[in-house]
Amino acid sequence: MKIVKTPIQLRALLEQEPYKQGKIGFVPTMGALHQGHISLIEESQKMSDFTVCSIFVNPTQFNDPEDLKKYPRPIEQDIKMLETAHCDVLYLPSESDIYPEKIQIKETFYVDGLDTVLEGASRPGHFSGVMQVVKILLEHVQPDLLFLGQKDYQQFLILSKMVQLLHLKTEVVRCNIYREKSGLAMSSRNIRLSADARMKAGLIYATLKYAASLLPLFNIFEIKQLCFHLLNAPQNFHADYFEILDAKTLKEISDSTTEYIIITSVIVEGVRLIDNILIKMNG
Ligand code: AMP
């Protein structure tokens, strides 16, 4: 695996043979890699000729400075995991490579309100930071394919919209959620949970599936209330939201809805955990 640290080195590499003739798949991450990230690398390997993974902990998307400080950065372990997965290129830029001037949000995109609900409502500015950094990374990598996880479903929708607004040639690919045995969606933040909470957090996925099973039987308002209550019940669990929305617009279900998203954010022992499931209508 080639490791490159600056945008200039990266462009020099990708404009050489054999990379320049091939299809480039890109997996942006913030490191502290787990099997969920590796599943994106594997998806990229199936669909592209070369896979570039980036690791950059982006300060502009953290609205809580404590969360940024506590974000795990086990870079040696990450490199080993990427080598084992046969990733082709690791892009490891520094803050000054991404933000040569000031580290601040400069530009944002109008994404039809996708960025102001759910995570956007609880973490003001978060998605502006995400759009900013991914736009810069896309300029550096210039990939044919961009692989994003469904775990961050709202992020996937927003970035797909941004790619469309920028008229980029990049195709956005949504990848399935990789889970721990308990059903908890894998996340770099899970290591901050106690062993007990980590096991109990399987309740989040169980509740999403329960909500899906109730959809034909009860009205959405009742299901949301019940599930929100269930996720608030255990000690040290605090449900931020539990929503059932139109999967394309993140607005209320309407006659034109073809797919639902059941989506939640639960704070467990102070750690924010998000998860969702998609449900096709009549399917
Ligand atoms: P992060 O490092 O948390 O910014 O995540 C980098 C990418 O990995 C994003 O596209 C995430 O949606 C994706 N990802 C994170 N966790 C998982 C998971 N459990 N399964 C699949 N993809 C994931």
CSV table of N, CA and C in Angstrom, one decimal, residues 62 64 66-72 187-195 197-198 267-273:
chain,number,residue,atom,x,y,z
A,62,PHE,N,-16.9,18.8,14.0
A,62,PHE,CA,-17.1,18.5,15.5
A,62,PHE,C,-17.7,19.8,16.1
A,64,ASP,N,-18.6,19.7,19.2
A,64,ASP,CA,-18.2,19.5,20.6
A,64,ASP,C,-16.7,19.3,20.7
A,66,GLU,N,-14.8,18.6,23.0
A,66,GLU,CA,-14.4,17.4,23.8
A,66,GLU,C,-14.5,16.1,23.0
A,67,ASP,N,-15.5,16.1,22.1
A,67,ASP,CA,-15.7,14.9,21.2
A,67,ASP,C,-14.5,14.8,20.2
A,68,LEU,N,-14.1,16.0,19.7
A,68,LEU,CA,-12.9,16.0,18.8
A,68,LEU,C,-11.6,15.6,19.6
A,69,LYS,N,-11.5,16.1,20.8
A,69,LYS,CA,-10.3,15.7,21.6
A,69,LYS,C,-10.3,14.2,21.9
A,70,LYS,N,-11.4,13.6,22.2
A,70,LYS,CA,-11.5,12.2,22.6
A,70,LYS,C,-11.5,11.3,21.4
A,71,TYR,N,-11.6,11.8,20.1
A,71,TYR,CA,-11.8,10.9,19.0
A,71,TYR,C,-10.5,10.0,18.9
A,72,PRO,N,-10.7,8.7,18.8
A,72,PRO,CA,-9.5,7.8,18.8
A,72,PRO,C,-8.7,8.0,17.5
A,187,SER,N,-18.9,1.3,15.1
A,187,SER,CA,-18.5,2.7,15.1
A,187,SER,C,-17.2,2.9,15.8
A,188,SER,N,-16.4,3.8,15.3
A,188,SER,CA,-15.2,4.1,16.0
A,188,SER,C,-15.4,4.5,17.5
A,189,ARG,N,-16.6,5.0,17.8
A,189,ARG,CA,-16.9,5.5,19.1
A,189,ARG,C,-17.3,4.4,20.1
A,190,ASN,N,-17.5,3.1,19.5
A,190,ASN,CA,-18.0,2.1,20.4
A,190,ASN,C,-17.0,1.7,21.5
A,191,ILE,N,-15.7,1.9,21.2
A,191,ILE,CA,-14.7,1.5,22.2
A,191,ILE,C,-14.8,2.4,23.4
A,192,ARG,N,-15.5,3.5,23.3
A,192,ARG,CA,-15.7,4.3,24.5
A,192,ARG,C,-16.8,3.8,25.5
A,193,LEU,N,-17.5,2.8,25.0
A,193,LEU,CA,-18.6,2.2,25.9
A,193,LEU,C,-18.0,1.2,26.8
A,194,SER,N,-18.6,1.1,28.0
A,194,SER,CA,-18.3,-0.1,28.9
A,194,SER,C,-18.8,-1.3,28.2
A,195,ALA,N,-18.2,-2.5,28.6
A,195,ALA,CA,-18.5,-3.8,28.0
A,195,ALA,C,-20.0,-4.0,28.2
A,197,ALA,N,-22.5,-1.7,28.6
A,197,ALA,CA,-23.3,-0.8,27.7
A,197,ALA,C,-23.2,-1.2,26.2
A,198,ARG,N,-22.0,-1.7,25.9
A,198,ARG,CA,-21.8,-2.1,24.5
A,198,ARG,C,-22.7,-3.2,24.1
A,267,ILE,N,-27.9,8.4,23.0
A,267,ILE,CA,-26.6,8.7,23.7
A,267,ILE,C,-26.5,7.7,24.8
A,268,VAL,N,-25.5,6.9,24.7
A,268,VAL,CA,-25.3,5.8,25.7
A,268,VAL,C,-23.9,6.1,26.4
A,269,GLU,N,-24.0,6.2,27.7
A,269,GLU,CA,-22.8,6.6,28.6
A,269,GLU,C,-22.1,7.8,27.9
A,270,GLY,N,-22.9,8.7,27.4
A,270,GLY,CA,-22.3,10.0,26.9
A,270,GLY,C,-21.8,9.8,25.4
A,271,VAL,N,-21.9,8.6,24.8
A,271,VAL,CA,-21.4,8.4,23.5
A,271,VAL,C,-22.6,8.4,22.5
A,272,ARG,N,-22.5,9.2,21.5
A,272,ARG,CA,-23.6,9.3,20.5
A,272,ARG,C,-23.6,8.1,19.5
A,273,LEU,N,-24.7,7.3,19.5
A,273,LEU,CA,-24.8,6.2,18.6
A,273,LEU,C,-25.9,6.4,17.6
